[in-house]
XYZ file of C-alpha atoms in Angstrom:
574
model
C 0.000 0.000 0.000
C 2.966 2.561 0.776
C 4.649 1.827 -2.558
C 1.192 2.283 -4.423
C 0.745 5.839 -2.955
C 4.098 6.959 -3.339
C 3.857 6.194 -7.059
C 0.416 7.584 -7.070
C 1.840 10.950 -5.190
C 4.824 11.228 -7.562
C 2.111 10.262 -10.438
C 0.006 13.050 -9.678
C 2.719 15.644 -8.679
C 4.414 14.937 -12.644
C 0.564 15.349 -14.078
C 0.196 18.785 -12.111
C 3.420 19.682 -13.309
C 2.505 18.731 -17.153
C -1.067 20.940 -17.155
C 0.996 23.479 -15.441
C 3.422 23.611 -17.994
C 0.465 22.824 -20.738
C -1.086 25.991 -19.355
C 2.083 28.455 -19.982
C 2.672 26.979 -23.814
C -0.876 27.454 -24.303
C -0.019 31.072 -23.090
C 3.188 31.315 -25.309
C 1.475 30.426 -28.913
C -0.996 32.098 -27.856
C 0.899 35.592 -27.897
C 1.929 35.208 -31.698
C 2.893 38.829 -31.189
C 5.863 38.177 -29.017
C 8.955 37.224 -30.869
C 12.446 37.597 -30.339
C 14.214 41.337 -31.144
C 16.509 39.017 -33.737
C 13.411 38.920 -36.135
C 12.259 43.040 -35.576
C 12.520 44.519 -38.704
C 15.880 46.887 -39.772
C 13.110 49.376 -39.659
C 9.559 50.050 -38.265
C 6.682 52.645 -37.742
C 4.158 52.643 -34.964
C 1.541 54.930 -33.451
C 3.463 54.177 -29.883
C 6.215 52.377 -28.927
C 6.234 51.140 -25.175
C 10.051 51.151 -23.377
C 9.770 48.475 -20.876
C 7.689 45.289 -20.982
C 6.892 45.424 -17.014
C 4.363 45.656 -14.123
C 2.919 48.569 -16.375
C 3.986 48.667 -19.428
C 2.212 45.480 -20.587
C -0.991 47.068 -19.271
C -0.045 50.271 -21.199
C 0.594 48.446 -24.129
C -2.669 46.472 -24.505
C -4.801 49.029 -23.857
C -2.815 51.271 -26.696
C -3.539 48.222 -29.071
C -7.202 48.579 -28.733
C -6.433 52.503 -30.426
C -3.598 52.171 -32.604
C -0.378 50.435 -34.066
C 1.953 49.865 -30.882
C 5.430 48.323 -30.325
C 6.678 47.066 -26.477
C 10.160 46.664 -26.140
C 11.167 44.241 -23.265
C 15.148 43.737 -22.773
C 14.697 40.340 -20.802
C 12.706 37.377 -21.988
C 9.752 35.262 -21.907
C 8.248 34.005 -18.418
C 6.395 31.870 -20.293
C 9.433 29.424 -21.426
C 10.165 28.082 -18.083
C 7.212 27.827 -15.802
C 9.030 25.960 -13.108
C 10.875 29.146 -12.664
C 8.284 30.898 -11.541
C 6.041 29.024 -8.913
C 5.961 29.699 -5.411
C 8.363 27.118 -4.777
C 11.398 29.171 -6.354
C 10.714 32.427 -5.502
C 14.004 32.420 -3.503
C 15.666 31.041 -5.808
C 14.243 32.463 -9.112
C 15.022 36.315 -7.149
C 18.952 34.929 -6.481
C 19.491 33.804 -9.933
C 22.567 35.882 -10.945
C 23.125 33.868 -14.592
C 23.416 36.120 -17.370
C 19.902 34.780 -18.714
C 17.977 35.125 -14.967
C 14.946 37.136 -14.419
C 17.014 38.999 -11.706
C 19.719 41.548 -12.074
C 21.626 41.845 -9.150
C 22.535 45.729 -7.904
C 23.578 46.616 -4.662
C 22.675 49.976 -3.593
C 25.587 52.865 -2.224
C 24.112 51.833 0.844
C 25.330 48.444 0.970
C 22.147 47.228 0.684
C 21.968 44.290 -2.096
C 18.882 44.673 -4.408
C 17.544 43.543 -8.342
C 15.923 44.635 -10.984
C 13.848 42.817 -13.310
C 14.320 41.844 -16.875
C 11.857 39.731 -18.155
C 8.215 40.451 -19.597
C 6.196 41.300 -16.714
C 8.600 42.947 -14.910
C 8.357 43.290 -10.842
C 5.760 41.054 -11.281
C 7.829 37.592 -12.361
C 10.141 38.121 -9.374
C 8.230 39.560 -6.123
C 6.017 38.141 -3.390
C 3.108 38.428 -5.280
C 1.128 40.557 -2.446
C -1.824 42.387 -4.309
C -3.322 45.565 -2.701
C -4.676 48.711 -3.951
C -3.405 52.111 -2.976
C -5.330 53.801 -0.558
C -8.398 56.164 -1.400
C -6.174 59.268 0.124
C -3.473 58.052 -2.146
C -5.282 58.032 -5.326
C -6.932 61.744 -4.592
C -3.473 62.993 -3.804
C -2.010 61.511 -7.122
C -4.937 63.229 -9.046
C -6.617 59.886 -10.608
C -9.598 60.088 -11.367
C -11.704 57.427 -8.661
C -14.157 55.751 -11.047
C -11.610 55.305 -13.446
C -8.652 54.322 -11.342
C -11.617 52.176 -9.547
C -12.375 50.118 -12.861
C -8.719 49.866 -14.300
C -8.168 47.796 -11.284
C -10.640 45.504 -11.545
C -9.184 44.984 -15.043
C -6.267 43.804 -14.037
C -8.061 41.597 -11.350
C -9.940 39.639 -13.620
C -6.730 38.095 -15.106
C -4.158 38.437 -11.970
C -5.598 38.535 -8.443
C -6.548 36.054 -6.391
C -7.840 34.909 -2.720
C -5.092 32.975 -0.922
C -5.733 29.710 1.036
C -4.718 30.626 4.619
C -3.172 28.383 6.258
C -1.782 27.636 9.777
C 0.995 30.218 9.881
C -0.569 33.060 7.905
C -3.571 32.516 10.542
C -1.387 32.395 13.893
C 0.669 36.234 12.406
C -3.096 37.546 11.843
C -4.631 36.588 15.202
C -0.675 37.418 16.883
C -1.591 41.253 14.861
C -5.228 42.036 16.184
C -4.154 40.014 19.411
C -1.280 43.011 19.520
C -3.834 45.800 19.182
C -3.388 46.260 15.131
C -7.600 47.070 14.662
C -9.981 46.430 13.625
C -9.630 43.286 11.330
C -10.935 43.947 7.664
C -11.000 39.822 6.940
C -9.793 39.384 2.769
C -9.890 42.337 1.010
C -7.654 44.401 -1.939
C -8.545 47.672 -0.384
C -6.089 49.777 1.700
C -7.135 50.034 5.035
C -6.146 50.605 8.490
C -6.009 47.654 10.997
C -5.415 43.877 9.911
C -6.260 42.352 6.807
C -5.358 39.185 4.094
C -5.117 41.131 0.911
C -5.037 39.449 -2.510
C -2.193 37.425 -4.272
C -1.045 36.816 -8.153
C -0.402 33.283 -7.109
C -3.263 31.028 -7.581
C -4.415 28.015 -5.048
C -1.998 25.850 -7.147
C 1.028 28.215 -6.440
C 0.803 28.932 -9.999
C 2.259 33.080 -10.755
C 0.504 35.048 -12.998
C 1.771 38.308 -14.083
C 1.390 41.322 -15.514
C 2.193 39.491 -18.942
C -0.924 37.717 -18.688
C -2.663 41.205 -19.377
C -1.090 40.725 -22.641
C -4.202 38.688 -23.273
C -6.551 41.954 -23.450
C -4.105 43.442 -26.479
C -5.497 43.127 -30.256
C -3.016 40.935 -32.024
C -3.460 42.760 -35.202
C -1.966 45.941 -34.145
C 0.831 44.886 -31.698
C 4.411 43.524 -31.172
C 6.010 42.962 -28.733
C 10.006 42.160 -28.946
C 12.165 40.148 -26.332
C 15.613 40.822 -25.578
C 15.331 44.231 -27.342
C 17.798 46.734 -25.066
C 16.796 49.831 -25.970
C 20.437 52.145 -26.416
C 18.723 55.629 -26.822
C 15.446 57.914 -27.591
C 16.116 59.820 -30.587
C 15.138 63.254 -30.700
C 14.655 66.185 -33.388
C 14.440 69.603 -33.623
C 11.630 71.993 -34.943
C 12.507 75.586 -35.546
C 11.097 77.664 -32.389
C 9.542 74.440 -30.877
C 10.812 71.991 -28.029
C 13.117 68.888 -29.193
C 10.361 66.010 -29.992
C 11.454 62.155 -29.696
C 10.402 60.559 -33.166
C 12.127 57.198 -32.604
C 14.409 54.707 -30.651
C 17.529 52.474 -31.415
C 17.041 49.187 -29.724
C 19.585 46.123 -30.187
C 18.717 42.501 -30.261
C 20.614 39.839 -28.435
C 22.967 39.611 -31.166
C 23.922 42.963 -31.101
C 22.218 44.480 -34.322
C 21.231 47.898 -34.255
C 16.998 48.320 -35.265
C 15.370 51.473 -35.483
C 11.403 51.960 -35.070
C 9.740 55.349 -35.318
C 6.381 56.827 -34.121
C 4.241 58.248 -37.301
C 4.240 61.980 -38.128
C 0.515 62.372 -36.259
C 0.108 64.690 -33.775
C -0.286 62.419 -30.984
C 2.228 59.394 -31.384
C 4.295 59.042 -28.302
C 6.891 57.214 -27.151
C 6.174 56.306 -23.555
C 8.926 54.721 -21.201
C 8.259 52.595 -18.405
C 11.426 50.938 -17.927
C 11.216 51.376 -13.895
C 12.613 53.160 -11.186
C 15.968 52.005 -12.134
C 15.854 51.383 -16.431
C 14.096 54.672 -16.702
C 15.533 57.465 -15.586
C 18.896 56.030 -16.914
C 17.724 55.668 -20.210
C 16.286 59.648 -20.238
C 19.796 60.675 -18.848
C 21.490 58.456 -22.160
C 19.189 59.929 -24.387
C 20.467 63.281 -23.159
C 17.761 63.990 -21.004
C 18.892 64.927 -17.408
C 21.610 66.947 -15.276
C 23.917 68.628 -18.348
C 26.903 68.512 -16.283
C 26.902 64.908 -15.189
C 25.311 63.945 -19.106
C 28.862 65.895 -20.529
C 30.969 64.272 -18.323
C 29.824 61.150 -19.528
C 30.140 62.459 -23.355
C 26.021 62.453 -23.693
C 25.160 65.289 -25.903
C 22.745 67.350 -23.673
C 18.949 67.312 -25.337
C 17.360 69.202 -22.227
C 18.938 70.213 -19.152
C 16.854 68.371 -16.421
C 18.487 68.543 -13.309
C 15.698 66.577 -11.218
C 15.889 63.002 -13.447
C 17.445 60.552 -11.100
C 16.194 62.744 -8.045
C 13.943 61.365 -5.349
C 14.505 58.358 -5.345
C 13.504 56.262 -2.309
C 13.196 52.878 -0.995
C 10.616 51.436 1.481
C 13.280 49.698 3.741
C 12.247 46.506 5.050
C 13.458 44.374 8.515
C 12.897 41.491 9.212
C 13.382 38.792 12.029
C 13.618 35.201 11.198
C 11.413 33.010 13.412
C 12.252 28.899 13.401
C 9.199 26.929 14.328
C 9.217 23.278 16.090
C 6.175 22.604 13.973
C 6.097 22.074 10.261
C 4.408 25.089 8.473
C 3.433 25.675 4.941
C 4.290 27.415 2.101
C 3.473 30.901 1.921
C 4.334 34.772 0.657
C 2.574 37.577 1.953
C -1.189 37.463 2.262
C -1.323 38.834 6.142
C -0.876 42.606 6.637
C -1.325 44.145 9.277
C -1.365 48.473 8.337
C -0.777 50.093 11.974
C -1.847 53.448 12.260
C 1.851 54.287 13.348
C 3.214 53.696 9.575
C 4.556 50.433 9.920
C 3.015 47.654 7.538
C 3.637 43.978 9.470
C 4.024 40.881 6.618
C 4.750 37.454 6.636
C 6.163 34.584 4.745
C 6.968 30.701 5.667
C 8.662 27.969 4.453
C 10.592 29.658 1.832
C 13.304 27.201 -0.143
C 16.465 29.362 -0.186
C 18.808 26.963 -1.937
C 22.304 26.026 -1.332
C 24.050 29.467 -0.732
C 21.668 30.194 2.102
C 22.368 26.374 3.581
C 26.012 26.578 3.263
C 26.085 30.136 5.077
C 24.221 29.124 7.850
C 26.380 26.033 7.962
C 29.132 28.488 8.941
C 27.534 30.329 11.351
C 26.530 27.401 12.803
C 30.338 26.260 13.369
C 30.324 29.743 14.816
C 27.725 29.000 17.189
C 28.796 25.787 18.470
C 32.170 26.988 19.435
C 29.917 29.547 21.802
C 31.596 32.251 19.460
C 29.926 36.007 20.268
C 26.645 34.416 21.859
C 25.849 36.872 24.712
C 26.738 34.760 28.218
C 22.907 35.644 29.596
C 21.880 32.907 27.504
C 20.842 29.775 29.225
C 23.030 26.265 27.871
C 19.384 25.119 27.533
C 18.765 28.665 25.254
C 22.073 27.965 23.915
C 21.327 24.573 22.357
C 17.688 26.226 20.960
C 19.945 28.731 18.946
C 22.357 25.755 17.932
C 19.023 23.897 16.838
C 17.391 26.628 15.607
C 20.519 27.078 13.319
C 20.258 23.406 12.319
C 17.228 23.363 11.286
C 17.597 26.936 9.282
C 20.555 25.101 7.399
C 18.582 22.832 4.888
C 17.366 24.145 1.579
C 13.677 24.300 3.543
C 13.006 26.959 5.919
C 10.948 25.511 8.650
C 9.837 28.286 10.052
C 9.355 31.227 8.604
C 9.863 35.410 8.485
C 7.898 38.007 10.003
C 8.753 41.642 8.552
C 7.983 45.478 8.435
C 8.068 48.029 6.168
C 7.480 51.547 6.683
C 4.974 53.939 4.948
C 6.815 56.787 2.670
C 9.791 56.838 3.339
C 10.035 60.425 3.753
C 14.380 60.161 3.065
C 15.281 60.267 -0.688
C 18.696 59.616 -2.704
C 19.660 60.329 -6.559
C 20.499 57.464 -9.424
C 23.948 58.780 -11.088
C 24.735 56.902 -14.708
C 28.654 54.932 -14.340
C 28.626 53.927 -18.095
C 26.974 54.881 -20.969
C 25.899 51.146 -21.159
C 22.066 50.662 -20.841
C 22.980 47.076 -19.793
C 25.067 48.391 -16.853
C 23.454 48.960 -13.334
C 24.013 53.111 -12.507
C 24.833 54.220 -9.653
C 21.812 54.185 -6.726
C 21.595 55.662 -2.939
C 18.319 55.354 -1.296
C 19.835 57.412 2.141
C 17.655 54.978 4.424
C 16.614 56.032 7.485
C 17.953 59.692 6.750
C 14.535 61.184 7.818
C 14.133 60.157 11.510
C 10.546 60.004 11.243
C 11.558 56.768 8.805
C 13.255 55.292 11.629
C 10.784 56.196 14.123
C 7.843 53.847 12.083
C 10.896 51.557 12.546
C 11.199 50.950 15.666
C 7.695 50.736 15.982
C 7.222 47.878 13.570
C 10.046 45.947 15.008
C 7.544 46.573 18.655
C 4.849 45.425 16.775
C 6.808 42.160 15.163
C 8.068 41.413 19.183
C 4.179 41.089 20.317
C 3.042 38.978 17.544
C 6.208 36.703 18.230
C 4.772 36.735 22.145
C 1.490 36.994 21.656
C -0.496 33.571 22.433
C -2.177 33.332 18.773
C 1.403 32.440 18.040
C 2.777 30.251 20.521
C 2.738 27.059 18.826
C 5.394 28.491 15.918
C 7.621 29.114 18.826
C 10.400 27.356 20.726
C 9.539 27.831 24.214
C 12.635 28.249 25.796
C 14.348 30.700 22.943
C 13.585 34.653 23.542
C 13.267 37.128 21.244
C 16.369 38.309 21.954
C 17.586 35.478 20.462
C 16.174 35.566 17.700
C 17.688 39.323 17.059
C 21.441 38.205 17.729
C 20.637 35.156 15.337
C 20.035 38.000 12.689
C 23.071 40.123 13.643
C 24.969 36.813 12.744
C 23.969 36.790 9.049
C 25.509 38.501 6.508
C 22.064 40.356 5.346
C 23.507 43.480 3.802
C 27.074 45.232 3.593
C 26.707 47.797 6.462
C 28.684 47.426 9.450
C 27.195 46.088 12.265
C 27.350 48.311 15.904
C 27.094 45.691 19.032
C 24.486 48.039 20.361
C 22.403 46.814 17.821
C 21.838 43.690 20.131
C 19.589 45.731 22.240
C 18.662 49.027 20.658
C 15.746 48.767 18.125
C 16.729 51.791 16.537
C 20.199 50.277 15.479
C 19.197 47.536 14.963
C 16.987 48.769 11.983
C 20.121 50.822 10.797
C 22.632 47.490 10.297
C 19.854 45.257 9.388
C 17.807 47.316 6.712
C 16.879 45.602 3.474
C 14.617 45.984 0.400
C 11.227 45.128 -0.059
C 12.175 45.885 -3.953
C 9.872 48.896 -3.535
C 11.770 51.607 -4.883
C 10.707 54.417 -6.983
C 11.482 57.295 -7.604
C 13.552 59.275 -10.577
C 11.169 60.834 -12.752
C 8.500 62.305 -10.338
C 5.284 63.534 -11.338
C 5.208 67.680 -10.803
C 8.726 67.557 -11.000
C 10.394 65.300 -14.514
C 6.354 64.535 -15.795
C 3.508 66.895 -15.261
C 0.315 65.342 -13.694
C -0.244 63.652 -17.569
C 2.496 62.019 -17.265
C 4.519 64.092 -20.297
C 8.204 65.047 -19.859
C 8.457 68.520 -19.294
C 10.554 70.445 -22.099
C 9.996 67.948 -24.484
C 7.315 66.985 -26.920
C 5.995 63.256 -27.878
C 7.233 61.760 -24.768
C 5.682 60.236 -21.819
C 6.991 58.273 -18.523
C 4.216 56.160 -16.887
C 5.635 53.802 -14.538
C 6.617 53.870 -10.546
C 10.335 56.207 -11.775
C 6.717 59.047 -10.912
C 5.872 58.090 -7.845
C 6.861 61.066 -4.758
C 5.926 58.131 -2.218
C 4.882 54.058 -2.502
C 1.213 53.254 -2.713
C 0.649 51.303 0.055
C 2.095 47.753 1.433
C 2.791 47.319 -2.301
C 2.843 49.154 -5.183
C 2.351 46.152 -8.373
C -1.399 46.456 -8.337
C -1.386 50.641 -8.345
C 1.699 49.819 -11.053
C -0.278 48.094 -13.273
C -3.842 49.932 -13.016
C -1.512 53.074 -13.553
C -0.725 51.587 -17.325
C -4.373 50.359 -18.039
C -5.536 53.559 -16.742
C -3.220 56.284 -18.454
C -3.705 53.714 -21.747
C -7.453 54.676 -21.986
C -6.495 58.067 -21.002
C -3.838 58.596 -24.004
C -6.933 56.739 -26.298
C -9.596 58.819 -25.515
C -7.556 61.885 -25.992
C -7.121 60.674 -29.226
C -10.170 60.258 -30.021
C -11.595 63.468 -29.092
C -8.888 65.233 -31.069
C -9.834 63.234 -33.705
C -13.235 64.514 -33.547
C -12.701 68.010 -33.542
């Protein structure tokens, strides 16, 4: 009988596995549109041409289908090829991927802090957590969106992306822990910002399945777009009308082979080009299409198109901590789908049972040699506490976190940095410094996260996910033992909070910033001092939409999509 059900289970696993993979190849011939830059024409004319195949830009693009001839330009590839890649199960792994051909490209911030960018179709949305929540009402008003339509572009992208997670044990215990630890009133599962705790919605279905903001590629009209993989574009090309502003016409994009194709927008009065590249990809490519500070453009040998000294400005990151919290009982697989908003500015998460791979196993290996030489564990600690930590570490060393990680991120951030260009490469990472916690008020919400995180650790709703004799303490000198960042680490970070967010900080991949509306863009979203050119992507963001931005990302490209259409229309008409 056991042999029959283990064949059965391994039976059944493979068959999931096939219709999974049936699914994505039904996705991939599907899109008969998306081919590889090493079959785009020498030369080509659109209506638009999209910069940036991501979180909003496929949006953007398949709404501007419905209204005209469009091209979308993704450097990376296809999530589609591999769908292994991008289930639940290798999130860690699929984020860590440094191979030239990953999904992931590896930065690490001035501030030591190690980060990534995507480069594959869908963007943010093939690598993150998957957490989907709206921005809140007070956000949208302050952003200038108008409700009804921000309100329905959402729900667009829900039909094809969002989903209800199945909570489970651990997901359950950090919810109850949260309204056990006063964070009020509980909202139960909702996509809606709001105050107190909630389970918002997920892009991975009850199968563990991803979907992305690819998958909106579904609502484009197949007779009027393209879209071309591992296109990098080098530069937007601009011209210049006697007595008027410079005006993009066109781009130079190579393919993965390195051959130079050009594609231009139509003489018409309102064919854009429109680049939503990122918070990293586009305010680099403005600045190498001459478009940015003059001085730092000429000292790079970029001939200066407009003198912009604010592209590359503001940009922020929400910084994340986090405390890593073993578990004597087995718990499940999960990314965020608990939040708990505090009316402080801290937003509580959690995650469990994340498989980190061989680089993670290995360096807790070490530390565990650390630990059982009794190496820089604080002497307060019982021999019973001691052996917790040395189990604790044991079973944190396999490719299987059992346990899981409970983490806060804070609302803002009020402290800013600047993206400076190092090469004139557009495959090259520039130059990034968040400055976090610069703004004490950022550290401030903090602290109080990392408060709220300690009673949902000790709160009873919790209890059974916790080794009874380990403290907290513990469990904050087990952190200050891994190599998380680059900062350098201040032994009063053992027991001050506020420290201890300073050498611990890390991303939530959250940034934005670089391009910001009012300042680069006006409130449509068209670069000031030059015509026929648009950025619509987070690079306009003054501050993140709430505990994450990928479902205000994307409604932001369906809903500036039917805004750019219906403009177009009514010109038409007059």
């Amino acid at each position: 009988m056991g042999w029959f059900l283990e064949h059965f289970i391994r039976l059944f696993l493979a068959g999931s596995l096939f219709f999974i993979g049936l699914s994505y190849s039904y996705k991939a011939s599907k899109y008969t549109f998306i081919k590889e830059a090493t079959f785009a024409p020498s030369s080509s004319t659109y209506d638009y041409i999209v910069i940036g195949g991501g979180s909003c830009g496929c949006p953007l693009a398949a709404t501007l289908s419905q209204g005209g001839k469009v091209l979308l330009l993704e450097r990376g590839g296809s999530p589609y090829t591999n769908p292994e890649e991008i289930n639940i199960q290798k999130f860690v792994h699929s984020l860590a991927d440094t191979s030239p051909s990953s999904f992931s490209q590896q930065f690490i911030s001035t501030d030591g802090v190690l980060n990534s960018r995507a480069r594959v179709l869908g963007g943010g949305s093939v690598l993150n957590a998957g957490f989907y929540s709206r921005a809140s009402y007070s956000y949208i008003r302050e952003s200038g969106w108008n409700e009804s339509l921000a309100r329905s572009s959402y729900k667009w992208v829900e039909k094809k992306v969002a989903f209800e997670p199945p909570m489970m044990q651990w997901q359950t215990a950090v919810r109850d822990g949260l309204l056990e630890a006063g964070v009020l009133p509980y909202n139960g599962f909702t996509f809606d910002h709001l105050l107190g705790t909630k389970v918002g919605g997920s892009i991975f279905d009850k199968e563990g399945r991803r979907h992305t903001a690819a998958d909106l590629l579904e609502y484009a009209d197949p007779r009027t777009i393209s879209v071309y993989l591992y296109a990098t574009v080098q530069k937007i090309l601009f011209r210049y009308n006697e007595g008027m502003k410079p005006q993009a016409y066109g781009v130079i994009f190579k393919d993965a082979l390195g051959i130079i194709h050009r594609a231009y927008i139509s003489s018409k009065m309102k064919n854009e080009i429109i680049v939503s590249a990122g918070a990293i990809g586009t305010p680099q490519l403005l600045m190498l299409s001459g478009i940015g500070p003059a001085n730092h453009l000429k000292s790079h040998g970029i001939q200066v198109v407009l003198d912009q000294p604010l592209v590359g400005q503001g940009m922020a990151d929400n910084p994340m901590n986090v405390l890593i919290v073993p578990s004597p009982l087995p718990v499940e697989v999960s990314l965020i789908q608990t939040v708990g908003i505090t009316r402080s500015g801290s937003f509580i998460e959690t995650a469990s049972g994340l498989g980190f791979g061989n680089s993670w196993t290995d360096r807790l290996r070490g530390i565990f040699e650390f630990v059982s030489n009794q190496s820089g564990i604080p002497s307060k600690f019982t021999p019973e506490a001691m052996d917790s930590v040395a189990d604790t570490i044991r079973s944190l060393a396999n490719p299987v976190l059992k346990g899981g990680v409970i983490l806060e991120k804070i609302m803002g951030p009020r402290s800013t940095g600047h993206l400076e260009l190092l090469t004139t490469n557009p495959n090259d990472n520039p130059s990034v410094t968040f400055n976090y916690f610069k703004d004490p008020e950022d550290l401030r919400m903090c602290v109080d996260g990392m408060k709220t995180i300690i009673n949902v650790i000790n709160s009873k709703a919790f209890s059974r996910f916790r080794y009874p004799n380990m403290p907290v303490q513990a469990l904050f000198d087990l952190m200050l033992h891994l190599s998380v960042n680059l900062r350098p680490k201040h032994a009063s970070a053992a027991f001050s909070l506020e420290q201890y967010c300073i050498d611990t900080v890390l991303t939530i991949w959250h940034y934005h910033g670089g391009c910001q509306q009012g300042k680069v863009v006006d409130h449509n979203y068209k670069v000031n001092g030059v015509e026929a050119l648009r950025v619509i992507d987070g690079s306009t963001f003054l501050r993140s939409p709430g505990t994450n931005p990928q479902a205000t990302v994307m409604m932001l490209g369906r809903y500036m999509g039917q805004k750019i259409i219906r403009n177009r229309l009514s010109q038409g008409r007059k």
